[in-house]
Short mmCIF file of C-alpha atoms and ligand atoms in Angstrom, two decimals:
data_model
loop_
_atom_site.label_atom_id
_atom_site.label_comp_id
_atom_site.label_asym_id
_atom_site.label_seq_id
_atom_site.Cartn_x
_atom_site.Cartn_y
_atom_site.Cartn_z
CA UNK A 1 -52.32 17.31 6.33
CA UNK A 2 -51.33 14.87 3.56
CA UNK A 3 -53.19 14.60 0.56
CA UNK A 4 -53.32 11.32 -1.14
CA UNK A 5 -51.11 10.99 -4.15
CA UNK A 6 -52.58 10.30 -7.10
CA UNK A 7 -52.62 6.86 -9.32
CA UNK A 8 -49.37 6.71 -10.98
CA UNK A 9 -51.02 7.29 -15.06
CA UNK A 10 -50.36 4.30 -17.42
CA UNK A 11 -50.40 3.60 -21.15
CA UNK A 12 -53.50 2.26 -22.53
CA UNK A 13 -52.24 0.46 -25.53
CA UNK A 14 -53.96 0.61 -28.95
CA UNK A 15 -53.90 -2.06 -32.00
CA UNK A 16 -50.58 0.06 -33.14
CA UNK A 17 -48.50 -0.54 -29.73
CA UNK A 18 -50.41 -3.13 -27.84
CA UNK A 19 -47.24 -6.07 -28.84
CA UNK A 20 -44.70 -2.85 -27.46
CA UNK A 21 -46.31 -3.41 -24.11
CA UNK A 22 -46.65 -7.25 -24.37
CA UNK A 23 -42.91 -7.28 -25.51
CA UNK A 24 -41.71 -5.23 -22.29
CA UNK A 25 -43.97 -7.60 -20.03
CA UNK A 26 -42.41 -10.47 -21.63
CA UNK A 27 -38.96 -8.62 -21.55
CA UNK A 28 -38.59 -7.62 -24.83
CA UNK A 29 -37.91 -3.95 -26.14
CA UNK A 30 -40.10 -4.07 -29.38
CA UNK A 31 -39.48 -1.98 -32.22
CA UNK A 32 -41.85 -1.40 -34.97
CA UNK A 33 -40.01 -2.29 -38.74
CA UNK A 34 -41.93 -1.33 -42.16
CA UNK A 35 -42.53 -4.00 -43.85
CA UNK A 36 -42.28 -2.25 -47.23
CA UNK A 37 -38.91 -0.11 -46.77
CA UNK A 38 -37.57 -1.76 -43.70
CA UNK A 39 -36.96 1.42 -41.81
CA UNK A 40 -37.71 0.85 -38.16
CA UNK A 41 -39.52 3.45 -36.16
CA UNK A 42 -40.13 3.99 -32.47
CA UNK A 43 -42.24 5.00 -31.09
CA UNK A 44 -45.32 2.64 -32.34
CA UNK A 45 -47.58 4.61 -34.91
CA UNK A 46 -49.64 2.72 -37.63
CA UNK A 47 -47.41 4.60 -40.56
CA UNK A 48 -43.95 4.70 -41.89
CA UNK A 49 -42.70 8.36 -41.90
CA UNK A 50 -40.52 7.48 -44.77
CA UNK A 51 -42.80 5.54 -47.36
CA UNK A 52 -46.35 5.57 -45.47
CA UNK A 53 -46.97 1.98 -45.73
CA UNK A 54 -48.92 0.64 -42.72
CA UNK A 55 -47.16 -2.83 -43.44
CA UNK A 56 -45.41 -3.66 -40.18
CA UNK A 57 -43.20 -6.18 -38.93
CA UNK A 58 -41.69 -6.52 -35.14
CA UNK A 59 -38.42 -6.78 -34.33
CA UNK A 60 -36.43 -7.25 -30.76
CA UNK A 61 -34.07 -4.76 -29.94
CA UNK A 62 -30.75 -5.69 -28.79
CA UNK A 63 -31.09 -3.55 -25.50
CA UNK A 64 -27.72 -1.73 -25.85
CA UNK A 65 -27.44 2.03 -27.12
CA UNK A 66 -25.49 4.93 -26.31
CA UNK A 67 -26.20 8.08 -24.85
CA UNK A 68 -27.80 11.07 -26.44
CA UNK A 69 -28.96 13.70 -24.25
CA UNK A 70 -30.16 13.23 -20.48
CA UNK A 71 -31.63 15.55 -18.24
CA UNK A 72 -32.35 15.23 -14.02
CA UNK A 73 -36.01 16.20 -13.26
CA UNK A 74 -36.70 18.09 -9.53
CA UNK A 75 -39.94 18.88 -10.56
CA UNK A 76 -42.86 16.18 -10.82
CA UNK A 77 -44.82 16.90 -14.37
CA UNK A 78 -47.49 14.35 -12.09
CA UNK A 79 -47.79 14.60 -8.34
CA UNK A 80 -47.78 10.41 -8.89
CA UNK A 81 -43.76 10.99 -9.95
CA UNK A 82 -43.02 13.51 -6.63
CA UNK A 83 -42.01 10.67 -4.67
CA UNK A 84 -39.95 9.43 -6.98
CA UNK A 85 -37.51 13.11 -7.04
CA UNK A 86 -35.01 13.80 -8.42
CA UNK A 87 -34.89 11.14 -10.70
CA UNK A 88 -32.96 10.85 -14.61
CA UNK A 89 -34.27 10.63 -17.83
CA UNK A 90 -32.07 9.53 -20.77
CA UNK A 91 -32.45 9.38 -24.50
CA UNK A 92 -30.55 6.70 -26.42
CA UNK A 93 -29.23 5.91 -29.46
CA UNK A 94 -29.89 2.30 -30.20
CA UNK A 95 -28.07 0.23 -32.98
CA UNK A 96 -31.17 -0.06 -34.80
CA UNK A 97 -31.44 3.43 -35.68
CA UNK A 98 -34.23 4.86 -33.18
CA UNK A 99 -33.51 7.16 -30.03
CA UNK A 100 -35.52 5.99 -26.71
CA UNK A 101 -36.78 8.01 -23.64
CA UNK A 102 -36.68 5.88 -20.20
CA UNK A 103 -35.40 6.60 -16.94
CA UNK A 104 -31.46 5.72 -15.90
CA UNK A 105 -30.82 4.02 -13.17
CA UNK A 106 -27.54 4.59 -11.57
CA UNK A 107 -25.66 8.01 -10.63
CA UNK A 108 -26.31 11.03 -13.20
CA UNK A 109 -22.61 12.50 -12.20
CA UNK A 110 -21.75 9.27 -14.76
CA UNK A 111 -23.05 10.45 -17.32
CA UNK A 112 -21.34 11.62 -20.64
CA UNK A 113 -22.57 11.92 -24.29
CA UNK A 114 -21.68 7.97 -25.91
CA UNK A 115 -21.94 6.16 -22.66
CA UNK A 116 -22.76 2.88 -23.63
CA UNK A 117 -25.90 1.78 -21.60
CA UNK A 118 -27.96 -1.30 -21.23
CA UNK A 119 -31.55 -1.83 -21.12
CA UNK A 120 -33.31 -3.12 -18.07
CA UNK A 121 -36.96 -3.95 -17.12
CA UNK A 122 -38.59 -2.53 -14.10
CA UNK A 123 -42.20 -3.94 -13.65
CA UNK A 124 -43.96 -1.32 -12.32
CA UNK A 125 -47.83 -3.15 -11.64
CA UNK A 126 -48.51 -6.35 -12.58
CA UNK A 127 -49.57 -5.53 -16.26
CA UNK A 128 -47.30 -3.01 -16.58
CA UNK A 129 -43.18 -3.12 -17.15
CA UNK A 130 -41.45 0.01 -18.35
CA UNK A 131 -37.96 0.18 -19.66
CA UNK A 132 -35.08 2.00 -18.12
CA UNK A 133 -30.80 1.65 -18.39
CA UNK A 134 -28.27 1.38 -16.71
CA UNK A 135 -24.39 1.69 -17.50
CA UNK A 136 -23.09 -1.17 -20.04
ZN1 ZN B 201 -41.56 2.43 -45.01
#
C-alpha cells in the first residue's frame, strides 16, 4: 500500500525576503545590498552582519558563480523530495561576494571545485520558482 506523499513545503516570505521570491518569479536572483556599507548579503535578513544597518537596497545578480562545495543527497530530509532521489545540491560562489545553495542540474560526475555554472529558473507551482545551475 502507497501512502500519499506529502505537499512539497514552500517558503512563506516575510517583509525581509518577500522581493527574493518576487525576483525569482520574475526571473531575477535578488540579492540583498546595505545601503549604509554596501556589503551584500544572502540570504535575506533585515540586518547587515557587518555594520547592522537595516538600510537595504536590491540588486540583480549576474547568475554566474563558481563552484564551492556540492554534495549528492540519497536520502529525502522530506518524504515530498523522495521522488525526486538522488538528486545534487551545489553551493556557489557568485561574483558579488555571497555563496548560494540550489540544486544542479546536469551530471554530478562533472563536477570539480571552480566549475563555472549558470543560474537557471525552475518554476516549481505557479507562485513559486526556485533557482538551480547548470554548467556555464
Ligand atoms: Zn552594512
Amino acid at each position: 500500500m502507497n501512502t500519499p506523499l506529502p505537499p512539497r513545503p514552500s517558503p512563506e516570505p516575510t517583509v525581509d525576503s518577500l522581493p527574493y521570491w518576487t525576483g525569482l518569479r520574475e526571473h531575477r536572483l535578488c540579492l540583498q545590498q546595505c545601503a549604509a556599507c554596501g556589503t551584500t548579503r544572502h540570504y535575506p535578513r533585515p540586518l547587515c552582519a557587518t555594520c547592522f544597518s537595516s538600510a537595504v537596497t536590491w540588486i540583480n545578480a549576474q547568475g554566474t558563480g563558481e563552484v564551492h562545495s556540492w554534495t549528492v543527497a540519497h536520502h529525502a530530509f522530506h518524504p515530498a523530495f523522495k521522488s525526486e532521489l538522488p538528486y545534487t545540491l551545489v553551493t556557489v560562489d557568485l561574483p558579488e561576494g555571497v555563496r548560494i545553495l540550489a540544486p544542479f542540474r546536469g551530471d554530478s560526475a562533472d563536477l570539480r571545485l571552480g566549475l563555472p555554472v549558470r543560474l537557471i529558473f525552475e518554476e516549481i507551482l505557479p507562485e513559486l520558482t526556485l533557482p538551480a545551475f547548470i554548467r556555464g
